[in-house]
Amino acid sequence: MNLSLKIALGSLLIICLINCKHEIKKVDQEDVIEPIKQELPEVAGNYVSDYYQNRNEGYDWIAISVKNIGENTIGISVRSRADKKKPTCTLDTKANKVNDSLFTSAVNGLTVMFTFHKDTLNISTERPEQADGLQYYCSGGGNFIGNYARIDGDLDQTQIDRTIFSRTLELQGIGFLVSSTTIEFGKELQITPYGLEVDNNPITHIIEGTVINAEIEDLNSDGFPELLVYLSSDGSGSYGDVIGYSVNNGKSISAIYFPPVSENDELKKGYMGHDEFSVIETTLAQRFPIYKEGDTNANPTGGIRQIEYQLVDGEASRKFVIKNSTDFPEKN
């Protein structure tokens, strides 16, 4: 084959490759399939068991109320029918986001899984054989594992359990059942200890506002726990308060005094509520936004103030005293 023919064949091959490449590229662009946008479930709402639809015929039912309480956290309230007998199941817990459809919570030492689909919720334990561990929160050997359907609007207020908050906390062999209910003239908080040597009688408080959380910890490192119940006032201010009890040598409990911010001339500057409380090791921390003059209730601009409290022995009972206070600047 002479040189001219080789050059001609080579040129033809190059032209064919270029045309094929352009053609393939053209086909690829024309045949691109737009990805299907998956409709992610909106998890907040009320979900009910099958028999809810037959409640007027006397059937028992369970409802799961889900609220958004953080970017990656939801609040779960398990309630049931309570107009004809004692509630079937009662539980309050927080669940953390695993992905857009799955949230998990630690309940009684078990990992409980809340899986959301469009208009449905499935509740299960991480391992099926662990389901019986949730019987503690239900009567008659039952539990709240299963499937629930979303409903529009509120639950049937004539039948539902009036318990607003319910949690059981235990440490060092001593525990507390903390619950609040709606009563005729307000709200009632009941604290029932167990495991004490002398006095396990329940303690009742008539409260203003709502119980938002409860924690247990040995704050003074004496081998016995303290119980802290966090309250938030109703209304836009959401002013916080703490009801605390300390165990006395494993025999009884006594109240802990918590000093209100409003009684401290320095710390109350810029204070307008919206408190958050949490135990950090053996310290109680209180955080709230700082308001500058002219700020609206919904838009504080002064940063965040954190107060840390230490539990000490007082003359009559234990009390919280301020350990330190820090103001953090507003995030840009």
XYZ file of C-alpha atoms in Angstrom:
332
model
C 0.000 0.000 0.000
C 1.479 3.284 -1.105
C 1.917 6.256 1.187
C -0.884 8.351 -0.381
C -3.420 5.564 0.136
C -2.327 5.115 3.775
C -2.745 8.829 4.422
C -6.193 8.826 2.821
C -7.384 5.830 4.848
C -6.012 7.352 8.040
C -7.795 10.652 7.412
C -11.044 8.808 6.720
C -10.733 6.856 9.976
C -10.154 10.031 11.976
C -13.204 11.698 10.401
C -15.344 8.646 11.218
C -14.206 8.627 14.856
C -14.927 12.333 15.237
C -18.407 11.991 13.703
C -19.170 8.934 15.848
C -18.074 10.765 18.972
C -20.263 13.733 18.132
C -23.197 11.441 17.391
C -22.793 9.536 20.628
C -22.563 12.779 22.562
C -25.694 14.016 20.835
C -27.617 10.854 21.721
C -26.434 11.032 25.323
C -27.702 14.596 25.677
C -31.056 13.793 24.129
C -31.602 10.633 26.164
C -30.782 12.101 29.572
C -33.535 11.107 32.033
C -34.291 13.619 34.739
C -33.995 12.019 38.186
C -37.298 11.437 39.929
C -37.587 13.726 42.911
C -38.533 11.584 45.895
C -41.230 13.118 48.039
C -39.779 13.068 51.527
C -42.247 12.439 54.355
C -43.283 15.298 56.630
C -42.949 13.488 59.918
C -44.728 15.880 62.303
C -48.371 15.076 62.962
C -50.737 12.635 64.658
C -50.732 8.907 63.823
C -53.293 6.381 65.061
C -53.761 2.614 65.272
C -56.435 0.807 63.233
C -59.129 0.832 65.917
C -59.148 4.624 66.194
C -61.707 4.752 63.383
C -63.997 2.504 65.468
C -63.524 4.373 68.734
C -67.211 5.266 69.024
C -67.988 1.558 69.114
C -65.905 1.142 72.248
C -62.627 -0.047 70.727
C -59.327 0.799 72.413
C -56.707 2.711 70.403
C -53.186 4.155 70.554
C -51.993 7.427 69.068
C -48.483 8.705 68.330
C -47.979 12.470 68.260
C -44.808 13.700 66.567
C -43.397 17.218 66.924
C -40.295 18.873 65.497
C -38.114 20.051 68.384
C -34.819 20.576 66.580
C -33.133 20.350 63.222
C -32.459 16.631 63.672
C -34.671 15.771 66.637
C -38.358 15.004 67.061
C -40.529 14.567 70.134
C -42.591 11.383 70.371
C -45.683 11.131 72.594
C -47.470 7.805 72.900
C -51.011 8.176 74.187
C -54.158 6.034 74.198
C -57.823 5.979 75.023
C -58.460 6.834 78.666
C -62.150 7.742 78.999
C -63.382 4.259 79.957
C -60.317 2.715 81.645
C -56.708 3.400 82.498
C -54.486 4.324 79.541
C -53.113 1.427 77.509
C -49.709 2.979 76.739
C -48.031 6.220 77.823
C -44.537 7.386 76.874
C -42.631 10.559 76.022
C -39.240 10.400 74.347
C -36.968 12.147 71.872
C -35.801 10.536 68.635
C -32.749 11.502 66.602
C -32.575 11.582 62.827
C -30.739 8.772 61.021
C -31.986 9.721 57.561
C -35.005 11.517 56.085
C -37.317 8.594 56.920
C -35.764 6.998 60.000
C -35.425 8.284 63.565
C -34.235 6.282 66.575
C -34.635 6.637 70.329
C -33.186 4.897 73.391
C -36.128 3.624 75.462
C -35.583 1.428 78.505
C -32.146 0.482 77.199
C -33.526 -0.508 73.788
C -33.147 1.170 70.402
C -36.626 1.980 69.092
C -36.947 2.765 65.382
C -39.513 5.222 63.984
C -39.794 4.768 60.223
C -41.891 7.286 58.306
C -43.447 6.810 54.890
C -46.049 8.984 53.223
C -48.918 9.217 55.751
C -47.722 6.181 57.766
C -45.441 5.459 60.709
C -43.929 2.110 61.646
C -42.512 1.560 65.132
C -40.160 -1.332 65.783
C -37.193 -2.319 67.917
C -33.731 -2.741 66.458
C -34.099 -6.493 66.995
C -37.618 -8.017 66.866
C -37.036 -10.129 69.976
C -36.579 -6.943 72.021
C -40.171 -5.770 71.545
C -41.289 -7.205 74.889
C -38.964 -4.741 76.612
C -41.464 -1.975 75.843
C -44.223 -3.616 77.898
C -43.063 -1.483 80.815
C -44.809 1.513 79.221
C -48.078 -0.315 78.541
C -50.645 -2.220 80.560
C -51.762 -5.798 80.132
C -48.528 -7.042 78.593
C -48.949 -4.972 75.430
C -46.662 -2.544 73.651
C -46.866 0.118 70.977
C -44.912 -1.695 68.252
C -46.737 -1.620 64.907
C -48.103 0.524 62.107
C -49.945 3.828 62.447
C -51.772 6.009 59.926
C -51.618 9.804 59.853
C -54.816 11.749 60.475
C -55.622 15.373 59.761
C -56.263 17.618 62.730
C -56.285 16.885 66.451
C -56.923 13.636 68.270
C -60.284 12.962 69.897
C -60.053 15.093 73.041
C -63.058 13.389 74.652
C -61.228 10.059 74.813
C -57.481 10.690 74.853
C -55.226 10.261 77.860
C -54.776 13.642 79.581
C -51.159 12.932 80.476
C -49.037 15.712 78.992
C -45.614 14.361 79.973
C -44.465 10.970 81.242
C -40.949 9.694 81.825
C -39.256 7.153 84.079
C -35.665 7.853 85.137
C -33.385 5.609 87.187
C -29.839 5.847 88.537
C -27.906 4.033 91.251
C -30.867 1.771 92.025
C -33.274 4.658 92.669
C -35.840 5.867 90.177
C -38.597 8.385 89.572
C -41.792 8.320 87.559
C -42.371 11.900 86.402
C -45.746 12.775 84.877
C -47.892 15.840 84.316
C -51.581 15.916 83.512
C -54.240 18.452 82.638
C -56.680 18.978 85.483
C -59.774 21.115 85.853
C -57.977 24.241 87.079
C -54.537 23.893 85.495
C -51.775 21.325 85.303
C -50.474 18.884 87.863
C -46.951 17.476 88.160
C -46.555 14.200 90.044
C -43.185 12.756 91.053
C -43.240 9.187 92.340
C -39.932 7.818 93.666
C -39.098 4.148 94.006
C -36.179 2.258 95.538
C -35.924 4.482 98.643
C -35.572 2.760 102.022
C -38.102 4.871 103.935
C -40.404 7.113 101.895
C -41.600 6.388 98.345
C -44.773 8.453 98.539
C -45.651 10.535 95.449
C -45.182 14.306 95.512
C -47.630 16.586 93.688
C -47.149 20.139 92.403
C -49.746 22.398 90.789
C -47.709 24.050 88.042
C -48.042 26.928 85.624
C -46.617 26.112 82.246
C -45.465 22.842 80.731
C -42.947 20.148 81.644
C -40.453 20.059 78.774
C -37.885 17.558 80.055
C -36.521 15.723 83.099
C -33.033 14.445 83.912
C -31.379 12.399 86.645
C -27.744 12.655 87.782
C -25.601 12.436 90.902
C -24.754 16.123 90.963
C -22.915 16.186 94.310
C -21.165 12.820 93.816
C -22.493 11.355 97.076
C -23.606 8.063 95.543
C -27.286 9.045 95.304
C -29.092 10.776 92.436
C -30.815 14.119 91.973
C -33.933 14.565 89.843
C -34.413 17.747 87.799
C -37.688 18.626 86.080
C -37.592 21.507 83.589
C -40.628 23.752 83.117
C -41.499 26.367 80.521
C -44.204 28.981 81.004
C -47.036 29.150 78.497
C -47.069 32.045 76.060
C -44.460 33.708 73.878
C -41.942 34.276 76.688
C -41.337 30.615 77.573
C -39.754 31.495 80.911
C -37.982 28.503 82.394
C -37.944 27.038 85.891
C -36.503 23.957 87.586
C -38.115 21.691 90.160
C -35.443 19.512 91.728
C -35.227 16.766 94.352
C -32.169 15.266 96.016
C -31.964 11.795 97.569
C -30.978 11.787 101.230
C -28.676 8.822 101.904
C -30.962 6.500 99.936
C -33.850 6.920 102.383
C -35.980 9.900 101.297
C -35.931 12.953 99.046
C -35.994 16.689 99.694
C -36.515 19.692 97.426
C -33.644 21.625 95.852
C -33.819 25.418 95.683
C -33.257 26.910 92.219
C -32.557 30.691 92.098
C -34.583 32.542 89.431
C -32.622 34.716 86.997
C -35.065 37.540 87.680
C -33.651 37.842 91.221
C -30.087 38.484 89.997
C -29.577 42.137 88.989
C -26.611 41.391 86.739
C -27.794 38.210 84.991
C -31.318 39.423 84.324
C -30.083 42.180 81.982
C -31.449 41.343 78.546
C -33.362 38.337 79.881
C -36.773 37.630 78.325
C -37.129 33.883 78.774
C -36.702 31.155 76.130
C -34.597 29.111 78.564
C -32.941 25.787 77.861
C -31.638 23.501 80.621
C -29.297 20.521 80.572
C -26.984 18.600 82.868
C -23.315 18.749 81.853
C -21.461 16.149 83.935
C -22.236 17.315 87.505
C -23.291 20.855 86.571
C -26.707 22.264 85.668
C -26.500 24.606 82.686
C -29.096 27.230 81.774
C -28.953 28.997 78.395
C -31.099 31.801 77.033
C -30.893 34.521 74.341
C -29.912 38.041 75.319
C -32.225 40.830 74.169
C -31.006 44.295 73.349
C -33.199 47.375 73.622
C -35.651 47.400 70.731
C -35.392 43.650 69.989
C -38.640 41.860 69.296
C -39.496 38.679 71.178
C -38.805 36.617 68.082
C -35.506 38.293 67.184
C -32.954 38.658 69.996
C -29.633 40.105 68.825
C -27.459 40.106 71.947
C -26.048 36.584 71.728
C -26.448 33.769 74.265
C -25.890 33.707 78.026
C -24.986 30.435 79.736
C -25.142 30.066 83.506
C -23.647 27.050 85.255
C -24.964 25.986 88.656
C -23.378 23.779 91.293
C -25.342 21.810 93.880
C -24.306 22.572 97.464
C -25.635 21.869 100.956
C -27.664 24.722 102.419
C -28.758 25.333 105.990
C -32.121 23.617 105.546
C -31.746 21.785 102.241
C -29.577 21.553 99.151
C -29.557 24.411 96.676
C -28.064 25.539 93.382
C -25.478 28.305 93.434
C -23.982 30.024 90.411
C -20.604 28.592 89.467
C -19.951 30.874 86.499
C -21.682 32.769 83.716
C -20.589 33.342 80.111
C -22.020 35.525 77.355
C -21.466 34.243 73.821
C -21.673 36.735 70.942
C -24.343 36.538 68.294
C -23.475 34.227 65.411
C -23.031 36.004 62.088
